[in-house]
Coordinates of C-alpha atoms and ligand atoms in Angstrom, one line a residue:
M1 CA 0.0 0.0 0.0
Y2 CA 1.2 3.5 -0.6
L3 CA 0.8 6.7 1.4
L4 CA -2.5 8.5 0.9
K5 CA -4.0 11.6 2.5
K6 CA -7.7 12.4 2.6
G7 CA -9.4 15.5 4.1
K8 CA -7.6 18.1 6.3
V9 CA -4.8 16.6 8.3
P10 CA -1.6 17.9 9.9
L11 CA 1.6 16.9 8.1
Q12 CA 3.4 15.6 11.2
A13 CA 1.6 13.0 13.3
H14 CA 1.2 13.8 17.1
V15 CA 1.9 17.5 16.5
A16 CA -0.5 20.4 16.1
I17 CA -3.6 18.3 16.2
P18 CA -6.4 20.5 14.9
E19 CA -8.4 22.2 17.7
G20 CA -11.3 20.1 18.8
L21 CA -10.2 16.9 17.0
C22 CA -8.9 13.6 18.5
E23 CA -6.0 11.8 16.8
E24 CA -6.1 8.1 16.6
E25 CA -3.3 5.8 15.4
H26 CA -4.5 2.7 13.5
G27 CA -1.6 0.4 12.8
R28 CA -0.2 -3.1 12.6
Q29 CA 2.7 -4.8 14.3
G30 CA 2.5 -2.7 17.4
F31 CA 3.8 0.7 16.5
S32 CA 6.3 -0.3 13.9
G33 CA 4.1 -1.5 10.9
P34 CA 1.9 0.1 8.3
V35 CA -0.1 2.9 10.0
S36 CA -2.6 5.7 9.4
H37 CA -3.6 8.6 11.6
L38 CA -7.3 9.3 11.8
Y39 CA -8.7 12.7 13.0
R40 CA -12.0 12.3 14.7
I41 CA -14.7 14.6 16.1
H42 CA -15.3 12.4 19.1
P43 CA -12.9 10.4 21.3
P44 CA -13.2 6.7 20.2
T45 CA -13.4 5.7 23.9
G46 CA -16.6 7.8 24.4
W47 CA -18.9 4.8 24.5
V48 CA -21.9 4.7 26.8
R49 CA -22.4 0.9 26.9
I50 CA -20.4 -2.3 26.0
E51 CA -21.8 -5.8 25.5
G52 CA -19.6 -8.7 24.7
P53 CA -16.2 -9.9 25.8
L54 CA -14.0 -7.0 24.7
R55 CA -13.7 -4.2 27.3
P56 CA -10.9 -2.5 29.2
R57 CA -10.5 -4.2 32.6
A58 CA -8.8 -3.3 35.9
F59 CA -7.7 -5.5 38.8
A60 CA -6.4 -4.8 42.3
C61 CA -3.5 -7.2 42.5
S62 CA -2.6 -6.2 46.1
A63 CA -6.1 -7.4 47.2
L64 CA -5.7 -10.9 45.6
A65 CA -5.8 -13.8 48.1
T66 CA -3.0 -15.8 46.6
Q67 CA -2.2 -19.3 47.9
D68 CA 1.3 -18.2 48.8
L69 CA 0.0 -15.4 51.0
G70 CA -2.1 -17.8 53.2
S71 CA 0.5 -20.5 53.4
S72 CA 4.3 -20.7 52.9
D73 CA 3.7 -24.0 51.1
G74 CA 1.4 -22.3 48.5
H75 CA 2.1 -21.2 44.9
P76 CA 1.6 -17.9 43.1
A77 CA -1.9 -17.4 41.5
E78 CA -2.1 -17.5 37.7
V79 CA -4.2 -14.5 36.6
L80 CA -3.9 -14.2 32.8
R81 CA -2.9 -16.8 30.2
S82 CA -2.3 -16.5 26.4
P83 CA -0.6 -19.0 24.1
D84 CA 2.4 -16.7 24.2
G85 CA 2.8 -16.6 28.0
G86 CA 1.2 -16.4 31.4
L87 CA 1.0 -13.8 34.2
F88 CA 1.1 -14.8 37.9
I89 CA 0.8 -12.8 41.1
S90 CA 2.8 -13.9 44.1
R91 CA 2.1 -12.3 47.5
R92 CA 4.6 -14.3 49.5
A93 CA 4.4 -13.6 53.2
T94 CA 7.1 -16.1 54.3
S95 CA 10.1 -17.8 52.8
M96 CA 9.6 -20.9 50.6
P97 CA 10.1 -24.1 52.5
Y98 CA 10.6 -25.9 49.1
F99 CA 12.6 -25.2 46.0
V100 CA 10.9 -24.8 42.6
R101 CA 12.0 -25.4 39.0
N102 CA 9.9 -24.2 36.1
A103 CA 10.1 -26.6 33.1
D104 CA 7.4 -24.7 31.3
G105 CA 9.4 -21.5 30.5
D106 CA 11.6 -18.6 31.5
E107 CA 10.3 -16.3 34.3
V108 CA 10.6 -12.6 34.9
H109 CA 9.6 -11.6 38.5
F110 CA 8.9 -7.9 38.8
V111 CA 9.2 -6.9 42.5
H112 CA 6.4 -4.5 43.4
A113 CA 6.9 -4.7 47.2
G114 CA 9.2 -6.4 49.7
Q115 CA 12.8 -7.3 50.1
G116 CA 14.6 -10.6 50.4
R117 CA 16.6 -12.8 48.1
F118 CA 16.3 -15.4 45.4
E119 CA 18.5 -18.4 46.0
T120 CA 19.2 -20.2 42.8
D121 CA 21.5 -22.8 41.2
Y122 CA 23.6 -19.8 40.1
G123 CA 23.8 -18.2 43.6
S124 CA 21.9 -15.6 45.5
L125 CA 20.3 -12.4 44.2
P126 CA 18.9 -9.9 46.7
Y127 CA 15.7 -8.3 45.6
E128 CA 14.0 -4.9 46.3
P129 CA 11.1 -3.0 44.8
G130 CA 11.6 -2.1 41.1
D131 CA 13.7 -5.2 40.4
Y132 CA 13.2 -7.4 37.4
V133 CA 14.6 -10.9 38.3
V134 CA 15.0 -13.1 35.2
I135 CA 15.1 -16.8 35.9
P136 CA 16.0 -19.1 32.9
K137 CA 13.7 -22.1 32.3
G138 CA 14.9 -25.1 34.4
T139 CA 16.7 -23.1 37.1
T140 CA 16.1 -24.4 40.6
Y141 CA 15.4 -21.6 43.1
R142 CA 13.5 -20.5 46.1
V143 CA 12.4 -17.1 47.4
M144 CA 13.6 -16.0 50.9
V145 CA 11.4 -13.2 52.3
E146 CA 12.9 -10.6 54.6
T147 CA 10.1 -7.9 54.5
Q148 CA 6.6 -9.2 54.0
P149 CA 4.5 -9.7 52.2
S150 CA 6.5 -9.4 49.0
L151 CA 4.4 -8.8 45.9
F152 CA 5.7 -10.1 42.6
L153 CA 4.2 -9.9 39.1
I154 CA 5.6 -12.9 37.3
V155 CA 5.7 -13.3 33.5
E156 CA 6.2 -16.8 32.2
S157 CA 7.3 -17.5 28.6
E158 CA 8.0 -20.6 26.7
E159 CA 10.3 -18.7 24.4
A160 CA 13.5 -17.5 26.0
I161 CA 13.7 -14.0 27.5
R162 CA 16.1 -11.8 25.6
L163 CA 17.0 -8.1 25.3
P164 CA 15.4 -6.2 22.4
E165 CA 17.5 -5.0 19.5
R166 CA 18.2 -1.3 19.9
G167 CA 18.9 -0.6 16.3
L168 CA 20.3 2.9 15.7
L169 CA 20.3 3.7 19.4
G170 CA 23.2 1.3 20.0
Q171 CA 23.6 -1.6 22.4
H172 CA 24.2 0.5 25.5
A173 CA 20.7 2.1 25.4
L174 CA 18.4 2.0 27.3
F175 CA 20.5 0.4 29.9
D176 CA 24.1 -0.9 29.7
R177 CA 24.3 -4.7 29.8
G178 CA 26.9 -4.2 32.6
L179 CA 24.0 -3.2 34.8
L180 CA 22.5 -6.7 34.7
A181 CA 23.5 -8.1 38.1
A182 CA 24.5 -11.8 38.4
P183 CA 24.0 -14.0 41.4
E184 CA 26.7 -14.6 44.0
L185 CA 27.6 -18.1 45.0
D186 CA 28.5 -17.2 48.6
G187 CA 30.3 -20.6 49.0
G188 CA 27.1 -22.8 48.8
P189 CA 24.4 -23.4 51.3
A190 CA 24.8 -22.0 54.8
P191 CA 25.8 -24.8 57.4
S192 CA 22.6 -24.1 59.3
D193 CA 20.6 -24.8 56.1
Q194 CA 22.3 -28.1 55.6
A195 CA 22.0 -29.2 59.2
G196 CA 19.1 -31.4 60.4
G197 CA 20.6 -34.9 60.8
E198 CA 20.1 -38.0 58.7
T199 CA 16.3 -37.7 58.4
R200 CA 16.3 -34.2 56.9
E201 CA 15.0 -33.9 53.3
W202 CA 14.8 -31.0 50.8
E203 CA 12.0 -30.8 48.4
V204 CA 12.2 -29.6 44.8
R205 CA 8.9 -28.9 42.9
I206 CA 9.2 -29.2 39.1
K207 CA 6.5 -27.5 37.2
R208 CA 5.7 -29.0 33.7
R209 CA 2.5 -28.1 31.8
G210 CA 1.2 -26.4 35.0
E211 CA 1.5 -29.5 37.1
Y212 CA 4.0 -30.0 39.9
T213 CA 6.2 -33.1 40.4
R214 CA 7.7 -33.2 43.9
V215 CA 11.2 -34.6 44.3
W216 CA 13.0 -35.0 47.6
Y217 CA 16.7 -35.1 48.2
P218 CA 18.7 -36.1 51.3
F219 CA 21.0 -33.1 50.7
H220 CA 20.6 -29.3 50.0
P221 CA 19.8 -29.1 46.2
L222 CA 21.7 -25.7 45.7
D223 CA 25.1 -27.3 46.0
V224 CA 26.7 -25.6 43.0
V225 CA 30.2 -24.4 43.9
G226 CA 31.2 -23.1 40.5
W227 CA 29.6 -22.3 37.1
K228 CA 30.5 -20.7 33.7
G229 CA 28.5 -19.9 30.6
D230 CA 26.1 -17.4 29.2
L231 CA 22.8 -18.7 30.7
W232 CA 22.3 -17.4 34.2
A233 CA 19.7 -15.7 36.5
A234 CA 20.0 -12.0 36.3
K235 CA 18.6 -8.8 37.8
L236 CA 17.9 -5.2 36.6
N237 CA 16.3 -2.4 38.5
V238 CA 13.9 0.0 36.8
R239 CA 16.0 2.9 38.2
D240 CA 18.8 1.9 35.8
F241 CA 16.4 2.1 32.8
R242 CA 17.2 5.4 31.0
P243 CA 14.2 6.1 28.7
V244 CA 14.5 7.9 25.4
T245 CA 12.2 10.9 25.0
S246 CA 11.8 13.7 22.5
P247 CA 11.0 17.3 23.5
R248 CA 9.1 17.8 20.2
Y249 CA 7.5 14.5 19.4
H250 CA 5.5 11.9 21.4
L251 CA 7.3 8.6 21.0
P252 CA 5.3 5.4 20.9
P253 CA 5.3 3.1 24.0
S254 CA 7.4 0.5 22.2
V255 CA 10.5 2.7 22.8
H256 CA 10.4 1.5 26.4
A257 CA 10.8 -2.2 25.6
T258 CA 13.0 -3.8 28.2
F259 CA 12.7 -7.6 27.6
Q260 CA 11.3 -9.6 24.7
A261 CA 10.3 -13.3 24.5
G262 CA 8.6 -14.5 21.3
G263 CA 5.1 -12.9 21.3
I264 CA 5.6 -11.3 24.8
L265 CA 7.1 -7.8 25.2
I266 CA 7.9 -6.3 28.6
S267 CA 8.4 -2.5 28.8
S268 CA 9.2 0.0 31.6
F269 CA 7.6 3.4 32.0
V270 CA 9.9 5.4 34.3
P271 CA 10.1 9.0 35.4
R272 CA 10.9 11.2 32.4
P273 CA 10.4 14.7 31.0
L274 CA 7.3 15.3 28.9
E275 CA 7.3 17.0 25.5
S276 CA 8.0 20.7 25.9
D277 CA 7.0 21.8 22.4
P278 CA 3.5 23.4 23.0
E279 CA 2.2 21.8 19.8
A280 CA 3.5 18.3 20.6
L281 CA 1.1 15.7 22.0
K282 CA 1.8 14.8 25.7
V283 CA -0.6 12.0 26.5
P284 CA -0.7 8.7 24.6
F285 CA -2.7 8.8 21.4
Y286 CA -5.9 6.8 21.0
H287 CA -5.3 3.4 19.5
R288 CA -7.0 0.0 19.2
N289 CA -3.8 -2.1 19.5
M290 CA -4.7 -4.5 16.8
D291 CA -1.8 -7.0 17.2
Y292 CA -1.2 -7.1 20.9
D293 CA -3.2 -7.4 24.1
E294 CA -1.9 -4.8 26.5
V295 CA -1.4 -5.2 30.3
L296 CA -0.2 -2.3 32.5
F297 CA 1.0 -2.9 36.0
Y298 CA 1.2 0.3 38.1
H299 CA 4.1 0.2 40.5
R300 CA 4.7 3.7 41.8
G301 CA 3.7 7.4 41.4
N302 CA 0.7 9.3 40.1
F303 CA -0.8 7.8 36.9
F304 CA -2.1 10.9 35.3
S305 CA -3.2 9.3 32.1
R306 CA -5.6 6.9 34.0
A307 CA -7.8 8.3 36.7
G308 CA -8.7 6.1 39.7
I309 CA -5.6 3.9 39.3
Q310 CA -3.5 3.1 42.4
P311 CA -0.1 1.4 42.7
G312 CA -0.5 -2.4 42.7
M313 CA -3.3 -2.3 40.1
L314 CA -3.2 -4.0 36.7
T315 CA -5.2 -3.0 33.6
L316 CA -5.9 -5.1 30.6
H317 CA -6.7 -3.5 27.2
P318 CA -7.6 -6.2 24.7
Q319 CA -7.0 -6.1 21.0
G320 CA -9.7 -4.4 18.9
I321 CA -11.4 -2.0 21.4
H322 CA -9.9 1.5 21.7
H323 CA -8.0 2.9 24.5
G324 CA -6.4 6.3 25.1
P325 CA -6.3 9.1 27.7
Q326 CA -9.4 9.7 29.8
P327 CA -10.9 13.2 29.4
Q328 CA -9.5 14.3 32.8
A329 CA -6.0 13.2 31.8
V330 CA -5.9 15.4 28.7
E331 CA -6.7 18.4 30.9
A332 CA -4.2 17.3 33.6
S333 CA -1.4 16.9 31.1
K334 CA -1.5 20.5 30.0
G335 CA 0.6 22.0 32.9
K336 CA 2.8 19.0 33.4
T337 CA 6.5 19.0 32.5
H338 CA 7.5 15.6 33.9
T339 CA 6.0 12.2 34.8
E340 CA 7.1 10.5 38.0
E341 CA 5.2 7.2 37.4
V342 CA 6.7 3.8 37.3
A343 CA 4.7 1.1 35.4
V344 CA 5.4 -2.2 33.6
M345 CA 3.7 -3.0 30.4
I346 CA 3.3 -6.6 29.3
E347 CA 2.0 -7.2 25.7
S348 CA 1.0 -10.5 24.2
R349 CA 0.6 -11.1 20.5
R350 CA -2.2 -13.6 21.2
P351 CA -5.1 -12.6 23.4
F352 CA -5.1 -13.1 27.2
V353 CA -7.8 -15.1 29.0
V354 CA -8.6 -13.8 32.5
L355 CA -8.6 -16.6 35.0
P356 CA -11.7 -16.8 37.3
E357 CA -9.7 -16.2 40.5
F358 CA -8.6 -12.8 39.2
E359 CA -12.2 -11.6 38.6
A360 CA -12.7 -11.5 42.4
V361 CA -10.5 -8.3 42.5
E362 CA -11.8 -6.7 39.4
Q363 CA -12.8 -3.0 39.4
K364 CA -16.1 -3.5 37.5
D365 CA -16.8 0.1 36.5
Y366 CA -13.4 0.7 34.8
A367 CA -14.7 0.4 31.2
L368 CA -16.9 3.4 31.8
S369 CA -14.3 5.6 33.4
W370 CA -13.7 7.4 30.1
S371 CA -17.1 8.8 29.9
R372 CA -17.0 10.6 33.2
S373 CA -16.1 14.2 33.4
Ligands
LIG401 FE1 -1.7 1.3 24.5

């Protein structure tokens, strides 16, 4: 297809949008494929009623009664599932009495709250809020909680987690690979952890196709005293993510991509200056994300583009139905020069299914929050 123009349109997208009109981006392949900009009289999110399965949804993750909150023996709760990957919430109150090994895929644990450490085959990694902890498929590990409860958003992907190509930005943007922290071996398990006499057993739970197989050893399973290679558990904190911005042009959310795994993309929205050119758009443009379901997890700050959203909440915007700034957000953005929010976006090429347990913490009126003034 070739470039066409019909009607009265600005020459530069996202800049000098005609007074009283709304700009919508209609595109393929996220924000990098064929695309048109549509200039509308009404916001495409100005519906009064929705029937059927597609609607924006919001959930309070910090109110979810996960199994691992009630019992140290419990597991995280699976909340969303697509053929590309799954999302889980863990609200672990106490350290894991067992070890776990995921044979279904790689895991990324985003730490929303709490401190402690991951003990893995590769050594120990301390965690704190804002950390992404990447655990390769098949790694044996456990979570040791120091401040409780810890809240983790866990992304599971059958395809290996990798760093996105940065193209012309170069390989040291948006964080230097030297900032990926590796675990420390600390000389193996502590003597107190190995003690217990001849009857002591250590349990490893192996997850395959969502089912656990329990294996017991008469010795501590994290007995690695040395390793070498390019597959290891790693950690990155969002504070080390240095976003790209433009003072004169609203960049699409895809510039914040942090990790990629097949059809799953994980992106970080961190504090940054907003566009300073008075003609440049400051809030996200309307779109109907045709090729990805979009999940946003709100970690910290004031989420000015979405009213009524608190830290610890998660929104799901499915493919096909519009989303964009709420009317209040457009007004609120006018005097703003910076954003202080921290949020994590998880996109899935194939649609997510909401698992029934998650519906218990759904904020039911979220889909109508665009029509309020
Ligand atoms: Fe979006």
